[in-house]
XYZ file of C-alpha atoms in Angstrom:
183
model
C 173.281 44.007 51.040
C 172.446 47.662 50.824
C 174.086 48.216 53.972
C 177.163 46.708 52.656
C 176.882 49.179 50.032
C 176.346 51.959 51.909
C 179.418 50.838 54.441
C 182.133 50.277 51.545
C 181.026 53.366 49.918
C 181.255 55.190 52.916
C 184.851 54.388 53.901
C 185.981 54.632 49.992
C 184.668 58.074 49.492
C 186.642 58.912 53.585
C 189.651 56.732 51.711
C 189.905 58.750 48.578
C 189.395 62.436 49.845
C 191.269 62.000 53.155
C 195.335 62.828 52.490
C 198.021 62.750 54.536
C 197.918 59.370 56.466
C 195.794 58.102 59.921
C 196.051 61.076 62.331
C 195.234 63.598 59.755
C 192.094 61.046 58.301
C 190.462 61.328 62.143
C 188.849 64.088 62.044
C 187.055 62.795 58.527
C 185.873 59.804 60.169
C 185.132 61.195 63.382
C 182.420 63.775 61.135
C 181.520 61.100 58.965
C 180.951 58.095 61.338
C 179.574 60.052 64.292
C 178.215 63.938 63.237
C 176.461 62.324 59.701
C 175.646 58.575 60.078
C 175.568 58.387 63.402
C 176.931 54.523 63.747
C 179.091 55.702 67.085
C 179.494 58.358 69.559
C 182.165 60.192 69.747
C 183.667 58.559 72.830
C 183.586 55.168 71.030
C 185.555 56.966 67.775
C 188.095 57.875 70.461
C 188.399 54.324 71.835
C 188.802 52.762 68.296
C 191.611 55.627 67.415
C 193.212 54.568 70.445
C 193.448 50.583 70.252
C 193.788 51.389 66.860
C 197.191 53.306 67.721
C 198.268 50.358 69.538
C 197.353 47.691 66.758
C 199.987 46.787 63.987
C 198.640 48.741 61.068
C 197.672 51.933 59.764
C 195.519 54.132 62.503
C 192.715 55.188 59.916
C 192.379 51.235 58.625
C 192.124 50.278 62.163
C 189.955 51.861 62.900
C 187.656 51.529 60.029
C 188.262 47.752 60.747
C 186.535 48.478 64.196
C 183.593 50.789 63.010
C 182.733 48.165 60.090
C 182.738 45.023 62.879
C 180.863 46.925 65.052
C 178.000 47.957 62.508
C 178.050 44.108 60.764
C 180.046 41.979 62.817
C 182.929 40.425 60.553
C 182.056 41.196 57.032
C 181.499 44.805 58.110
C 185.042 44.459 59.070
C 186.237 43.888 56.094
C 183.397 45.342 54.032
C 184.441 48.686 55.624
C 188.721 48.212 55.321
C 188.269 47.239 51.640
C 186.191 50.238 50.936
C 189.162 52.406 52.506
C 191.806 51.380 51.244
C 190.355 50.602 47.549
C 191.246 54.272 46.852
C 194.432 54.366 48.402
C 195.564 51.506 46.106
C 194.380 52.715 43.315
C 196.094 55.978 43.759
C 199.081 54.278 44.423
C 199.596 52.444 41.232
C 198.291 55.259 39.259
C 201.377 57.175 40.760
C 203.673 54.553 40.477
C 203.235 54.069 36.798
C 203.942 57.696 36.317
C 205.782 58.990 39.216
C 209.542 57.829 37.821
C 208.786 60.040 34.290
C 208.028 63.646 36.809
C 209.630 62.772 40.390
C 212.835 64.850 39.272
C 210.596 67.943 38.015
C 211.106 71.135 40.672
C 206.968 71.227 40.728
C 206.493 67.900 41.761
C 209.199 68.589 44.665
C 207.497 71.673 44.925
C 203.917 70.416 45.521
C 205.344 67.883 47.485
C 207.034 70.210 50.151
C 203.805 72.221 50.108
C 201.713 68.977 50.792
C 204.080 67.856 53.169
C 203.730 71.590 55.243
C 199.770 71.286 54.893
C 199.688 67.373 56.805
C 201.107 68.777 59.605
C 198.601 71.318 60.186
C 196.459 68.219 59.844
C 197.707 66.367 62.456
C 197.940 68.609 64.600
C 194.565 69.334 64.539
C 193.528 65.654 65.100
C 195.908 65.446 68.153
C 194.529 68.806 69.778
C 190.673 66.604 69.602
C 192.124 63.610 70.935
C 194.409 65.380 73.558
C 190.688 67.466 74.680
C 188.797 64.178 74.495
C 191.378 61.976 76.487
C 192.890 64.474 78.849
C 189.689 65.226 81.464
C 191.025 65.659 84.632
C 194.143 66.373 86.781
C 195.242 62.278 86.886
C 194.780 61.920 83.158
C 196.917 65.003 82.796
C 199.804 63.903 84.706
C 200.010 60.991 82.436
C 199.736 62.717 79.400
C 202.304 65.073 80.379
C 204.640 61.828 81.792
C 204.121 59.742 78.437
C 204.846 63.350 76.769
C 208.268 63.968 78.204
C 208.830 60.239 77.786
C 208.702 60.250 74.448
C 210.494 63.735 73.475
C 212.518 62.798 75.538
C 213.960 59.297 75.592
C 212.165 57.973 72.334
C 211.066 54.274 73.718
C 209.104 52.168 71.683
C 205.008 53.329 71.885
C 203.737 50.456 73.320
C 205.520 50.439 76.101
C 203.931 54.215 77.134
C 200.276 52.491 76.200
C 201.020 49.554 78.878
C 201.928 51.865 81.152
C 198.984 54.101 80.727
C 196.472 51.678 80.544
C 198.096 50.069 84.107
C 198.396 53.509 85.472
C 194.725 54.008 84.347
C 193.666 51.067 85.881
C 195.095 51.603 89.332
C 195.293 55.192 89.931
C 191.798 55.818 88.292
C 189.685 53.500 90.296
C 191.720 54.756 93.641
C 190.528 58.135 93.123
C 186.669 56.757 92.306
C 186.851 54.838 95.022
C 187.641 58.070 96.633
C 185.070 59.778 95.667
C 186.794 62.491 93.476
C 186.170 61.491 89.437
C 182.987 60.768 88.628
């Protein structure tokens, strides 16, 4: 039970003091879950952010979800996606009772635009760790810079670029181990 405990209040203290939505949560739960408790690597985070990405829901509950099953099965699961998004809720209707009485007020759109300025700087950050962590050689370049352009570019639904990555990823990749050029 006490590592219940220690799993829901884990993800509800990452849940309340992480704003600005998944991508800009990452880096909290990559520090929390890998540099202070230690329940998975880093290269693990970056798998769960990843199938996470490509799972209907919100990236950070994902891939709390993931961490939580992988510590206690199941219940971790949901032990761990409760105990994120417990503060998020309660936020939520905290702001929703009051948020109708002060929306129109020029420091509410104020702080607003400011917050708004600040989670991009987020995100950014946490896509500069997963671009170093997923982009390690010359093949995984190409398709970073292919499902890049493709998206700037032409704007196709997500999943199709994840298909195709994880195809191209399975036949180009184990050509060139078999070849004796990626470790």
């Amino acid at each position: 039970m006490k590592e219940y405990k220690e799993l829901f209040l884990t993800f509800f203290k990452m849940g309340a003091f992480t704003f600005g939505g998944g991508y800009a949560m990452l880096p909290m739960i990559e520090r929390e879950v890998v540099q202070n408790k230690g329940w998975a690597t880093s290269e693990e985070v970056m798998d769960y952010f990843a199938v996470g990405q490509c799972t209907p829901g919100v990236i950070a509950v994902n891939t709390s979800t993931f961490i939580g099953y992988k510590l206690k099965g199941i219940r971790g699961g949901i032990t761990a996606t409760l105990g994120f998004t417990a503060p998020s809720l309660i936020i939520i209707m905290l702001i929703a009772a009051f948020m109708t009485n002060f929306s129109d007020l020029k420091a509410v759109q104020s702080a607003f635009w400011g917050i708004r300025v600040c989670v991009c700087v987020l995100m950014i950050n946490s896509i500069k760790k997963m671009v170093k962590g997923g982009v390690v050689d010359w093949l995984t370049g190409m398709i970073f810079a292919a499902t890049f352009f493709g998206m700037v570019f032409f704007m196709s639904n997500p999943v199709i670029y994840v298909i195709i990555g994880a195809v191209l990823g399975l036949l180009l990749c184990g050509k060139v181990r078999r070849g004796g050029d990626r470790k």
